[in-house]
Amino acid sequence: MRDAGVNLVRLFGPEHGIHATAQDMDHVRGSVDARTGLKVVSLYGSTYESLRPSGDELKDLDVMVLDLQDIGTRFYTFAYTVAFCMHACGRAGVPVVVLDRPNPIGGLLVEGNTVDVATLQSFVGEYPLAVRHGLTMGELCHLLNGPLLPRGEVKADLTVVWMEGWKRRMAFGDTGLPWVLPSPNMPTPDTALVYPGGCLYEGTNLSEGRGTTRPFELVG
């Protein structure tokens, strides 16, 4: 990064950690990255306050770059981590650059209800998005930094680096890109496709297959 004129000073990790190895709902501690020697700030600790960077963690930054692969479903937490980072950066006056990513289940269909944030708001439903929202991460960021910006939050200085070549009709396999697991129980694009419905079984006393080779495709 220094060869490119960029001085990378800190890493911020979402749910599952920067290496996407921590299990669902496992709180992640801050650490030091073995490869770079940089401090890793966890944005998935044991308190609500730990879900967003603090002012002290942002004060010496010129810009925050956010690059997370969302999977197109409201209750996947990465979009909320990005939104919380944008809001914190808005308050701190730190510009934000978001790298857009494909919606792996396509951008044509919007399905499912929207969460009642007045009574059921949580980190798997922070904003009134449809279960299958049909948006890319860049599009989500413009929505969460604009029309859905919570009252009292400061709009971030946001730049989105848009994708080239992606079409709304595309599934992830149509992109020709390799699938890199964003979390331990999201092993394939097929998992992402069934996740909007399969994850709802977590609200019952049934198992949705976490820990097997076919999570969210097996219920028992």
mmCIF file with all atom_site columns, N, CA, C and O in Angstrom, residues 1 21 26 38 49 78 80 84 88 120 125 159 161 166 168 175 183 195-196 213:
data_model
loop_
_atom_site.group_PDB
_atom_site.id
_atom_site.type_symbol
_atom_site.label_atom_id
_atom_site.label_alt_id
_atom_site.label_comp_id
_atom_site.label_asym_id
_atom_site.label_entity_id
_atom_site.label_seq_id
_atom_site.pdbx_PDB_ins_code
_atom_site.Cartn_x
_atom_site.Cartn_y
_atom_site.Cartn_z
_atom_site.occupancy
_atom_site.B_iso_or_equiv
_atom_site.pdbx_formal_charge
_atom_site.auth_seq_id
_atom_site.auth_comp_id
_atom_site.auth_asym_id
_atom_site.auth_atom_id
_atom_site.pdbx_PDB_model_num
ATOM 1  N N  . MET A 1 1   ? 0.819   -1.200  0.000   1.00 0.00 ? 1   MET A N  1
ATOM 2  C CA . MET A 1 1   ? 0.000   0.000   0.000   1.00 0.00 ? 1   MET A CA 1
ATOM 3  C C  . MET A 1 1   ? 0.856   1.254   0.000   1.00 0.00 ? 1   MET A C  1
ATOM 4  O O  . MET A 1 1   ? 0.531   2.243   -0.633  1.00 0.00 ? 1   MET A O  1
ATOM 5  N N  . THR A 1 21  ? -13.645 -15.916 9.764   1.00 0.00 ? 21  THR A N  1
ATOM 6  C CA . THR A 1 21  ? -13.565 -17.246 10.385  1.00 0.00 ? 21  THR A CA 1
ATOM 7  C C  . THR A 1 21  ? -14.399 -17.371 11.656  1.00 0.00 ? 21  THR A C  1
ATOM 8  O O  . THR A 1 21  ? -14.695 -18.493 12.080  1.00 0.00 ? 21  THR A O  1
ATOM 9  N N  . ASP A 1 26  ? -20.625 -14.766 17.294  1.00 0.00 ? 26  ASP A N  1
ATOM 10 C CA . ASP A 1 26  ? -19.451 -14.795 18.178  1.00 0.00 ? 26  ASP A CA 1
ATOM 11 C C  . ASP A 1 26  ? -18.857 -13.400 18.250  1.00 0.00 ? 26  ASP A C  1
ATOM 12 O O  . ASP A 1 26  ? -18.513 -12.804 17.214  1.00 0.00 ? 26  ASP A O  1
ATOM 13 N N  . LEU A 1 38  ? -0.717  -4.461  11.765  1.00 0.00 ? 38  LEU A N  1
ATOM 14 C CA . LEU A 1 38  ? -1.617  -3.358  12.069  1.00 0.00 ? 38  LEU A CA 1
ATOM 15 C C  . LEU A 1 38  ? -2.621  -3.742  13.152  1.00 0.00 ? 38  LEU A C  1
ATOM 16 O O  . LEU A 1 38  ? -3.018  -4.906  13.282  1.00 0.00 ? 38  LEU A O  1
ATOM 17 N N  . GLU A 1 49  ? -22.443 -0.351  21.473  1.00 0.00 ? 49  GLU A N  1
ATOM 18 C CA . GLU A 1 49  ? -21.471 0.693   21.148  1.00 0.00 ? 49  GLU A CA 1
ATOM 19 C C  . GLU A 1 49  ? -20.293 0.135   20.360  1.00 0.00 ? 49  GLU A C  1
ATOM 20 O O  . GLU A 1 49  ? -19.671 0.857   19.565  1.00 0.00 ? 49  GLU A O  1
ATOM 21 N N  . PHE A 1 78  ? -23.452 -7.029  7.281   1.00 0.00 ? 78  PHE A N  1
ATOM 22 C CA . PHE A 1 78  ? -22.395 -6.204  6.701   1.00 0.00 ? 78  PHE A CA 1
ATOM 23 C C  . PHE A 1 78  ? -22.886 -4.818  6.276   1.00 0.00 ? 78  PHE A C  1
ATOM 24 O O  . PHE A 1 78  ? -22.158 -3.831  6.394   1.00 0.00 ? 78  PHE A O  1
ATOM 25 N N  . TYR A 1 80  ? -25.110 -3.038  7.701   1.00 0.00 ? 80  TYR A N  1
ATOM 26 C CA . TYR A 1 80  ? -25.254 -2.200  8.892   1.00 0.00 ? 80  TYR A CA 1
ATOM 27 C C  . TYR A 1 80  ? -23.893 -1.769  9.423   1.00 0.00 ? 80  TYR A C  1
ATOM 28 O O  . TYR A 1 80  ? -23.738 -0.648  9.922   1.00 0.00 ? 80  TYR A O  1
ATOM 29 N N  . PHE A 1 84  ? -23.019 2.068   9.892   1.00 0.00 ? 84  PHE A N  1
ATOM 30 C CA . PHE A 1 84  ? -22.540 2.609   11.161  1.00 0.00 ? 84  PHE A CA 1
ATOM 31 C C  . PHE A 1 84  ? -21.189 3.306   10.980  1.00 0.00 ? 84  PHE A C  1
ATOM 32 O O  . PHE A 1 84  ? -20.915 4.327   11.614  1.00 0.00 ? 84  PHE A O  1
ATOM 33 N N  . ALA A 1 88  ? -20.470 7.252   11.749  1.00 0.00 ? 88  ALA A N  1
ATOM 34 C CA . ALA A 1 88  ? -19.384 7.665   12.636  1.00 0.00 ? 88  ALA A CA 1
ATOM 35 C C  . ALA A 1 88  ? -18.424 8.603   11.907  1.00 0.00 ? 88  ALA A C  1
ATOM 36 O O  . ALA A 1 88  ? -17.954 9.596   12.473  1.00 0.00 ? 88  ALA A O  1
ATOM 37 N N  . LEU A 1 120 ? -39.050 -3.450  16.424  1.00 0.00 ? 120 LEU A N  1
ATOM 38 C CA . LEU A 1 120 ? -38.235 -4.651  16.212  1.00 0.00 ? 120 LEU A CA 1
ATOM 39 C C  . LEU A 1 120 ? -36.850 -4.330  15.676  1.00 0.00 ? 120 LEU A C  1
ATOM 40 O O  . LEU A 1 120 ? -36.202 -5.187  15.081  1.00 0.00 ? 120 LEU A O  1
ATOM 41 N N  . GLY A 1 125 ? -31.758 -5.898  11.645  1.00 0.00 ? 125 GLY A N  1
ATOM 42 C CA . GLY A 1 125 ? -32.883 -5.157  11.089  1.00 0.00 ? 125 GLY A CA 1
ATOM 43 C C  . GLY A 1 125 ? -32.855 -3.719  11.545  1.00 0.00 ? 125 GLY A C  1
ATOM 44 O O  . GLY A 1 125 ? -33.781 -3.229  12.187  1.00 0.00 ? 125 GLY A O  1
ATOM 45 N N  . THR A 1 159 ? -17.982 8.579   -1.254  1.00 0.00 ? 159 THR A N  1
ATOM 46 C CA . THR A 1 159 ? -17.643 8.286   -2.642  1.00 0.00 ? 159 THR A CA 1
ATOM 47 C C  . THR A 1 159 ? -17.788 6.791   -2.853  1.00 0.00 ? 159 THR A C  1
ATOM 48 O O  . THR A 1 159 ? -17.246 5.998   -2.089  1.00 0.00 ? 159 THR A O  1
ATOM 49 N N  . VAL A 1 161 ? -17.024 3.715   -5.449  1.00 0.00 ? 161 VAL A N  1
ATOM 50 C CA . VAL A 1 161 ? -16.312 3.246   -6.637  1.00 0.00 ? 161 VAL A CA 1
ATOM 51 C C  . VAL A 1 161 ? -17.188 2.165   -7.253  1.00 0.00 ? 161 VAL A C  1
ATOM 52 O O  . VAL A 1 161 ? -17.248 1.035   -6.772  1.00 0.00 ? 161 VAL A O  1
ATOM 53 N N  . TRP A 1 166 ? -21.384 -5.138  -14.365 1.00 0.00 ? 166 TRP A N  1
ATOM 54 C CA . TRP A 1 166 ? -22.452 -5.862  -13.670 1.00 0.00 ? 166 TRP A CA 1
ATOM 55 C C  . TRP A 1 166 ? -23.810 -5.423  -14.188 1.00 0.00 ? 166 TRP A C  1
ATOM 56 O O  . TRP A 1 166 ? -24.067 -4.233  -14.380 1.00 0.00 ? 166 TRP A O  1
ATOM 57 N N  . ARG A 1 168 ? -28.164 -6.000  -13.647 1.00 0.00 ? 168 ARG A N  1
ATOM 58 C CA . ARG A 1 168 ? -29.082 -6.365  -12.571 1.00 0.00 ? 168 ARG A CA 1
ATOM 59 C C  . ARG A 1 168 ? -29.597 -7.795  -12.696 1.00 0.00 ? 168 ARG A C  1
ATOM 60 O O  . ARG A 1 168 ? -29.941 -8.439  -11.699 1.00 0.00 ? 168 ARG A O  1
ATOM 61 N N  . THR A 1 175 ? -20.962 -13.473 -13.202 1.00 0.00 ? 175 THR A N  1
ATOM 62 C CA . THR A 1 175 ? -19.909 -12.456 -13.183 1.00 0.00 ? 175 THR A CA 1
ATOM 63 C C  . THR A 1 175 ? -18.544 -13.015 -13.575 1.00 0.00 ? 175 THR A C  1
ATOM 64 O O  . THR A 1 175 ? -17.652 -12.257 -13.968 1.00 0.00 ? 175 THR A O  1
ATOM 65 N N  . SER A 1 183 ? -18.440 -15.274 5.195   1.00 0.00 ? 183 SER A N  1
ATOM 66 C CA . SER A 1 183 ? -18.618 -15.784 6.554   1.00 0.00 ? 183 SER A CA 1
ATOM 67 C C  . SER A 1 183 ? -18.598 -17.308 6.501   1.00 0.00 ? 183 SER A C  1
ATOM 68 O O  . SER A 1 183 ? -18.797 -17.901 5.436   1.00 0.00 ? 183 SER A O  1
ATOM 69 N N  . TYR A 1 195 ? -30.621 -18.181 1.361   1.00 0.00 ? 195 TYR A N  1
ATOM 70 C CA . TYR A 1 195 ? -30.506 -17.550 2.675   1.00 0.00 ? 195 TYR A CA 1
ATOM 71 C C  . TYR A 1 195 ? -31.707 -16.670 3.038   1.00 0.00 ? 195 TYR A C  1
ATOM 72 O O  . TYR A 1 195 ? -32.134 -16.685 4.197   1.00 0.00 ? 195 TYR A O  1
ATOM 73 N N  . PRO A 1 196 ? -32.287 -15.876 2.115   1.00 0.00 ? 196 PRO A N  1
ATOM 74 C CA . PRO A 1 196 ? -33.412 -15.026 2.521   1.00 0.00 ? 196 PRO A CA 1
ATOM 75 C C  . PRO A 1 196 ? -34.564 -15.801 3.150   1.00 0.00 ? 196 PRO A C  1
ATOM 76 O O  . PRO A 1 196 ? -35.259 -15.277 4.019   1.00 0.00 ? 196 PRO A O  1
ATOM 77 N N  . THR A 1 213 ? -22.160 -29.030 5.599   1.00 0.00 ? 213 THR A N  1
ATOM 78 C CA . THR A 1 213 ? -21.647 -28.568 4.323   1.00 0.00 ? 213 THR A CA 1
ATOM 79 C C  . THR A 1 213 ? -22.711 -27.879 3.466   1.00 0.00 ? 213 THR A C  1
ATOM 80 O O  . THR A 1 213 ? -22.392 -27.360 2.407   1.00 0.00 ? 213 THR A O  1
#
